[in-house]
XYZ file of C-alpha atoms in Angstrom:
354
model
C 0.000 0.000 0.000
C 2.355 2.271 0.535
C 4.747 1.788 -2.389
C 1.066 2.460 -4.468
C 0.457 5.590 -2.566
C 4.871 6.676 -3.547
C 3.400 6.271 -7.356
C 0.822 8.261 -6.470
C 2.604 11.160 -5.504
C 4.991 10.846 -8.096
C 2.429 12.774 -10.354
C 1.966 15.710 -8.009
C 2.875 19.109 -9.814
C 2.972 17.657 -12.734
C 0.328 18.986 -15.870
C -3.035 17.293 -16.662
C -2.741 14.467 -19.415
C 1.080 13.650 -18.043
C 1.292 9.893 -18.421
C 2.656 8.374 -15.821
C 1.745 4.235 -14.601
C 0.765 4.311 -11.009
C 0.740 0.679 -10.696
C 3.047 -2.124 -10.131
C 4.528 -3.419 -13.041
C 3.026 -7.327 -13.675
C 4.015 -8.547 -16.995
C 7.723 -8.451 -18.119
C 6.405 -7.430 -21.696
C 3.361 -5.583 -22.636
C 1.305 -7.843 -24.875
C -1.306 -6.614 -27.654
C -3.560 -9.215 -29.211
C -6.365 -8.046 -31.771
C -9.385 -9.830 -32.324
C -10.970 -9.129 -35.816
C -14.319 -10.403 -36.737
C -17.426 -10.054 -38.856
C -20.820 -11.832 -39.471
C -18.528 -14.400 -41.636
C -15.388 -14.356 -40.631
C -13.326 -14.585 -37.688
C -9.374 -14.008 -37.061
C -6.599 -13.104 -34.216
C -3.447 -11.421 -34.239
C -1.005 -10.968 -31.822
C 0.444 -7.376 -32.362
C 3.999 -7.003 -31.328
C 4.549 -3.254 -32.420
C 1.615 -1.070 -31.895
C 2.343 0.832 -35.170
C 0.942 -2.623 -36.777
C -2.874 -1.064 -35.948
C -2.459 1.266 -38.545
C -3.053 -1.359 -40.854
C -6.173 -2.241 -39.260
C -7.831 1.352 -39.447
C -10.118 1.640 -42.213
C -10.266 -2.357 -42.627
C -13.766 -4.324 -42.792
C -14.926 -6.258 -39.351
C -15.112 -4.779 -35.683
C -11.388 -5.025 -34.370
C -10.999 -5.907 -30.399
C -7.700 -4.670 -28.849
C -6.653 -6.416 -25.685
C -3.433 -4.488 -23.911
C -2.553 -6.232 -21.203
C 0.332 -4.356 -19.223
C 0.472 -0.869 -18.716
C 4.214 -0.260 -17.685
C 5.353 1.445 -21.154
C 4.518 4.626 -21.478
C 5.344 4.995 -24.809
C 2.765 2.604 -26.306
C 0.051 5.328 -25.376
C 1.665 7.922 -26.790
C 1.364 6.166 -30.255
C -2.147 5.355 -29.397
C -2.979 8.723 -28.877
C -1.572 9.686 -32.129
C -3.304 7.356 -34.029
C -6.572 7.245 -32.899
C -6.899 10.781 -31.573
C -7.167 9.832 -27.756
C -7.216 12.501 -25.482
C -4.106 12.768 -22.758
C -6.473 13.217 -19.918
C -7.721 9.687 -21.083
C -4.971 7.866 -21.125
C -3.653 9.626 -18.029
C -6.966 7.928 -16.211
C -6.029 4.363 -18.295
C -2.503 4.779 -16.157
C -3.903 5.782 -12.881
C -5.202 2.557 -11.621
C -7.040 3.592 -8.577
C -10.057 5.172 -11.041
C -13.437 4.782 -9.872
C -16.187 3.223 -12.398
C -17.040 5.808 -14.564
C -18.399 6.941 -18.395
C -17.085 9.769 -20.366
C -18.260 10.775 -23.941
C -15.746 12.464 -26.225
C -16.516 13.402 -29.822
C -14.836 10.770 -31.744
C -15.398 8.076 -28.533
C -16.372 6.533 -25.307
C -14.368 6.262 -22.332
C -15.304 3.532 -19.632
C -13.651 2.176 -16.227
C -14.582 -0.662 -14.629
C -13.070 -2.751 -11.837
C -12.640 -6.294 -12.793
C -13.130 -8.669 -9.160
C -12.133 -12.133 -8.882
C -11.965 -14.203 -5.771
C -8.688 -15.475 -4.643
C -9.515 -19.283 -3.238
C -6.374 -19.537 -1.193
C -6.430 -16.763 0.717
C -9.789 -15.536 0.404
C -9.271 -11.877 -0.781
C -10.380 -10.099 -3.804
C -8.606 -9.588 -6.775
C -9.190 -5.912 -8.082
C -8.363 -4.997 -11.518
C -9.030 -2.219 -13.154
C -10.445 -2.405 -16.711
C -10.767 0.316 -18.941
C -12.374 0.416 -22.596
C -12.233 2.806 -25.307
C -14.917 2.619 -27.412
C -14.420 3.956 -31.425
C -16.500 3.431 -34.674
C -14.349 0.139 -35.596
C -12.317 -0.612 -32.570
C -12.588 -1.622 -29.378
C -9.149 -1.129 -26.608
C -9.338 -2.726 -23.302
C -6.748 -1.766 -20.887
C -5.360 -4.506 -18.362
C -2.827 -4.623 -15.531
C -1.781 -8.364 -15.521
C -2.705 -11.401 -17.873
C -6.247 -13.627 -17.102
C -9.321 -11.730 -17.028
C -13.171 -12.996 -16.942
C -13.731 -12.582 -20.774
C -12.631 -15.615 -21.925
C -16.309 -17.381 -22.443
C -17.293 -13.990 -24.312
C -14.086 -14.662 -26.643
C -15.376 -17.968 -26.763
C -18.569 -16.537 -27.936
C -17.617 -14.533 -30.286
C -15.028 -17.327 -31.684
C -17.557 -20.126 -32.320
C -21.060 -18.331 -32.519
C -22.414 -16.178 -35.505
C -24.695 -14.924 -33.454
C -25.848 -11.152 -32.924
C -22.617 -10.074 -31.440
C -21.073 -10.611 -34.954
C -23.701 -9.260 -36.499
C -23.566 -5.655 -34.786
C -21.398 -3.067 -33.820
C -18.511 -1.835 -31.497
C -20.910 -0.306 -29.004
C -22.527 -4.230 -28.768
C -19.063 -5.670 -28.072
C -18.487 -2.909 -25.043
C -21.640 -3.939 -23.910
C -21.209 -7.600 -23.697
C -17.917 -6.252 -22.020
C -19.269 -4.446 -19.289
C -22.401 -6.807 -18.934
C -19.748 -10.288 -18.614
C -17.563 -8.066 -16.016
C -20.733 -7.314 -14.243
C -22.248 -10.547 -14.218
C -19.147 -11.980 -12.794
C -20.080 -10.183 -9.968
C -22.956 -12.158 -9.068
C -20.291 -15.522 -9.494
C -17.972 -13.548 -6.709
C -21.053 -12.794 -4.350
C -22.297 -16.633 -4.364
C -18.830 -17.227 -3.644
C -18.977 -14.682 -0.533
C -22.793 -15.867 0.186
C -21.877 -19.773 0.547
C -18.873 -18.536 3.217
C -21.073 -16.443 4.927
C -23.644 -19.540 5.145
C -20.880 -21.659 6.405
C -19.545 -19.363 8.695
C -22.876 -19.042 10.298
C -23.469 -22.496 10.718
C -20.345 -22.791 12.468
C -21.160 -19.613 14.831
C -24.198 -21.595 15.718
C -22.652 -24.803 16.629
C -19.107 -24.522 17.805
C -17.414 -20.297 17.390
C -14.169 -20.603 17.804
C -11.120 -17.811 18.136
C -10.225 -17.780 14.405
C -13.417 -17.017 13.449
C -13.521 -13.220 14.313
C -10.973 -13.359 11.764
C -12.824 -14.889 9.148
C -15.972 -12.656 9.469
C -13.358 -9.575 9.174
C -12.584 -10.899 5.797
C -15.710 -11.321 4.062
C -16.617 -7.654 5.849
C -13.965 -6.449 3.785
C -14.323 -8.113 0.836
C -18.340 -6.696 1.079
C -17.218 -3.443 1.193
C -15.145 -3.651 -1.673
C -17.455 -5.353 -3.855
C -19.664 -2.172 -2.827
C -17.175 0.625 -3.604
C -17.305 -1.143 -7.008
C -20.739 -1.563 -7.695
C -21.907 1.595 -6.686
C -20.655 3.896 -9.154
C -21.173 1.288 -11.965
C -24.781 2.075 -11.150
C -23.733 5.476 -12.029
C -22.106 4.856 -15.010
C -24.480 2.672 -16.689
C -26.825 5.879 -16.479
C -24.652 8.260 -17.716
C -24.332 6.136 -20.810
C -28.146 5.836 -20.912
C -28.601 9.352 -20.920
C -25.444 9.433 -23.823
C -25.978 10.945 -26.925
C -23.403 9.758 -28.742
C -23.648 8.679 -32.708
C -21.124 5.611 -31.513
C -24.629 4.167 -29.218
C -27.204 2.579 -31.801
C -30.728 2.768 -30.266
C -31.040 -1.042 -30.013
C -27.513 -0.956 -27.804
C -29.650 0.791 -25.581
C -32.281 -1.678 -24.467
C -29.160 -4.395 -23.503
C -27.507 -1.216 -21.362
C -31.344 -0.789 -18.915
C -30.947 -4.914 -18.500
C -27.034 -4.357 -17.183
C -28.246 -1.362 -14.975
C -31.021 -3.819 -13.807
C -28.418 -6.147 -13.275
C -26.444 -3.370 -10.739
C -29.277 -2.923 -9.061
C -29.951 -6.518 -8.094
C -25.981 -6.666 -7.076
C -26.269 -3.505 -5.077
C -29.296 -5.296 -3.137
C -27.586 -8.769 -2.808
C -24.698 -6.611 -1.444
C -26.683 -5.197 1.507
C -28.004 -8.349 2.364
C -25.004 -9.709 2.593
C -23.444 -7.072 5.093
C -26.588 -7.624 6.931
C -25.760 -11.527 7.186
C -22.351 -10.209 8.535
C -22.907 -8.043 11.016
C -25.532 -10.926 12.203
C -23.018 -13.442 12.002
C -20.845 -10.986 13.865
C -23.308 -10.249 16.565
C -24.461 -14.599 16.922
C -20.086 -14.686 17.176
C -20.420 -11.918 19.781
C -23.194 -13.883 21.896
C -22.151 -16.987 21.649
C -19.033 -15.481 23.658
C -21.124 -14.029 25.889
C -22.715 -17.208 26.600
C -19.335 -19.419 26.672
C -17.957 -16.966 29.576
C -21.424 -16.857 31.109
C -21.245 -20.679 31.908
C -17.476 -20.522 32.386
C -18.938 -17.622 35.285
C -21.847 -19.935 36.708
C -19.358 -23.031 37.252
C -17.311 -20.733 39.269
C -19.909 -19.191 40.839
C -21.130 -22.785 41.829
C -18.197 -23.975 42.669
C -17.331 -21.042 45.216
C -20.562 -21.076 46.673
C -20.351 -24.841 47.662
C -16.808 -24.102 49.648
C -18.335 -21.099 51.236
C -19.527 -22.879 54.134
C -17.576 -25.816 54.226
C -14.693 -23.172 54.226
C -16.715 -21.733 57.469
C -16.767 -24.923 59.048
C -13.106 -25.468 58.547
C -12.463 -21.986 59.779
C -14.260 -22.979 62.918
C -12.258 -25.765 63.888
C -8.898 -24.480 62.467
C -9.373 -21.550 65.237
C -6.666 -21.918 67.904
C -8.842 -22.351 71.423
C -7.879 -24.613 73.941
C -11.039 -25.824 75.483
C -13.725 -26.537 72.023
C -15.777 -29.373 72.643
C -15.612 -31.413 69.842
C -11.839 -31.174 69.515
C -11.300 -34.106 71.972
C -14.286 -36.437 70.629
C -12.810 -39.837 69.076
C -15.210 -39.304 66.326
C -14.843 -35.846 65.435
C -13.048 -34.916 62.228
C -14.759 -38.435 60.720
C -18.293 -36.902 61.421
C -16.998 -33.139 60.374
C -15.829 -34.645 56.333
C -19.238 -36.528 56.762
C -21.036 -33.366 57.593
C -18.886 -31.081 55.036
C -19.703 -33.799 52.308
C -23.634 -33.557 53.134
C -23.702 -30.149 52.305
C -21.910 -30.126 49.468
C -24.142 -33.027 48.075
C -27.142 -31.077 49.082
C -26.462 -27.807 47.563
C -25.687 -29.827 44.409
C -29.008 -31.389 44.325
C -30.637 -27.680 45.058
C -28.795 -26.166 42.110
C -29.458 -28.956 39.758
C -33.475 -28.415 40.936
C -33.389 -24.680 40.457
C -31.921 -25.535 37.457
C -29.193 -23.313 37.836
C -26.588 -26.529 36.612
């Protein structure tokens, strides 16, 4: 965290649209693969100078650009030559801490998403950011590190001539943002069945490493929710878009993803509700084990309260006591002692109080 927040302030004083990576670098070599496809045909490239998309401008098919790295600074700059990017974009592509968001510039659309992914080992959430830029023929998505949840929309587009080869860009950045956002729902059933599990075993048996546990999926709730919120955000602001690059149908598939956000915002509240109950049955149960721990105590100190007085009588140092010369004495003084503890046994156990 704090070698992210050192790249932060590396761009302080410096002019709006300066490029500069914020993030730690994840792939030795940024990697470019294009995706080129119509109703017919289908074809991939992998791109190993970006000058090679000049070749692509102006060519029939919609044209997918996956850049996955975002260390070299100077593959932007060429981007923004060629395709008339604005700085101030690819100075958000860079800064990897963006919030979900929509912008609409003349000649095309600027989206951020955050990518989530559950790690299985340690239980923590992978947070990528994702960025698109959305033109009349191409597509660019912008990625930190290598894997990603598109693949079954690759997939799709691969080995199905179905409507997504049959319309435009602003289709594919839909099916984008709408197979990012569905994975969300896979990551919260994730979160839900630990949270179900977790509660089960607050019910029957909490134990210490379990406050640790509920910490986790608290955090990994809220994150999910800084997320999702402004996606809900964003999918208006492209509703409300006027921008030639959005064909009216588009439109229609962008109110089912903001229907979509909704349902995840609501599933998300549940879920923190589930938490804090879990957190409060944790809390409880507790309560309850240190109760009992406090009633055995309290039982066991108020059986040796008078037996104590009864040894306290006898241990006193007087000469003449009557019983201290009887042959029978300390014999009938265990008997007696034992009597009394046997009977305030039975009492508790009828006051149910054991």
């Amino acid at each position: 965290m704090k070698r992210l927040f050192r790249r932060q302030t590396a761009k302080a004083g410096l002019p709006p649209g300066s490029l500069v990576y914020t993030g730690l670098k994840s792939v030795e070599k940024v990697k470019i693969k294009l995706i080129r496809y119509n109703e017919s045909d289908y074809s991939e490239y992998d791109i190993e100078n970006v000058g090679e998309l000049e070749n692509f401008k102006n060519t029939e098919g919609i044209k997918w650009v996956n850049i996955t790295g975002l260390h070299q600074v100077d593959i932007f700059e060429s981007i923004e030559k060629m395709f008339g990017i604005h700085p101030l974009t690819l100075e958000d592509i860079l800064n990897i801490n963006q919030r979900p968001k929509f912008d609409d510039y003349d000649n095309y659309l600027f989206v951020v998403l955050r990518m989530l992914s559950l790690k299985q080992e340690t239980n923590e959430i992978d947070n990528e950011q994702l960025s698109l830029i959305i033109t009349k023929e191409f597509v660019f998505t912008f990625q930190e590190k290598e894997g990603d949840v598109l693949d079954n929309l690759r997939n799709r587009i691969k080995n199905n001539k179905n409507r997504i080869r049959r319309l435009g860009t602003d289709y594919l950045a839909y099916s984008i943002i709408d197979t990012v956002i569905d994975h969300y729902f896979y990551l919260l059933e994730q979160i839900g069945e630990k949270i179900e599990l977790l509660e089960e075993k607050m019910v029957k048996e909490p134990e210490d490493g379990n406050l640790e546990e509920i910490h986790k999926l608290k955090t990994n709730l809220i994150l999910v929710r800084k997320s999702s919120w402004p996606v809900r955000e964003m999918v208006d602001n492209i509703l409300q878009s006027e921008s030639g690059l959005l064909s009216e149908s588009t439109y229609n598939y962008y109110r089912d993803v903001y229907d979509h956000i909704i349902q995840i915002i609501d599933i998300i509240e549940t879920y923190r509700e589930m938490v804090a109950a879990v957190m409060d049955i944790y809390l409880s149960s507790l309560s309850n084990r240190m109760n009992q721990v406090m009633k055995v105590l309290t039982i066991i100190a108020t059986i040796f309260i008078p037996l104590t007085f009864i040894a306290g009588i006898y241990g006193m140092n007087f000469r003449y006591m009557p019983e201290l010369e009887h042959p029978y004495g300390y014999p009938i003084v265990l008997i007696v002692m034992l009597l009394i503890g046997l009977f305030m046994l039975y009492y508790f156990r009828k006051k149910h109080w054991l």
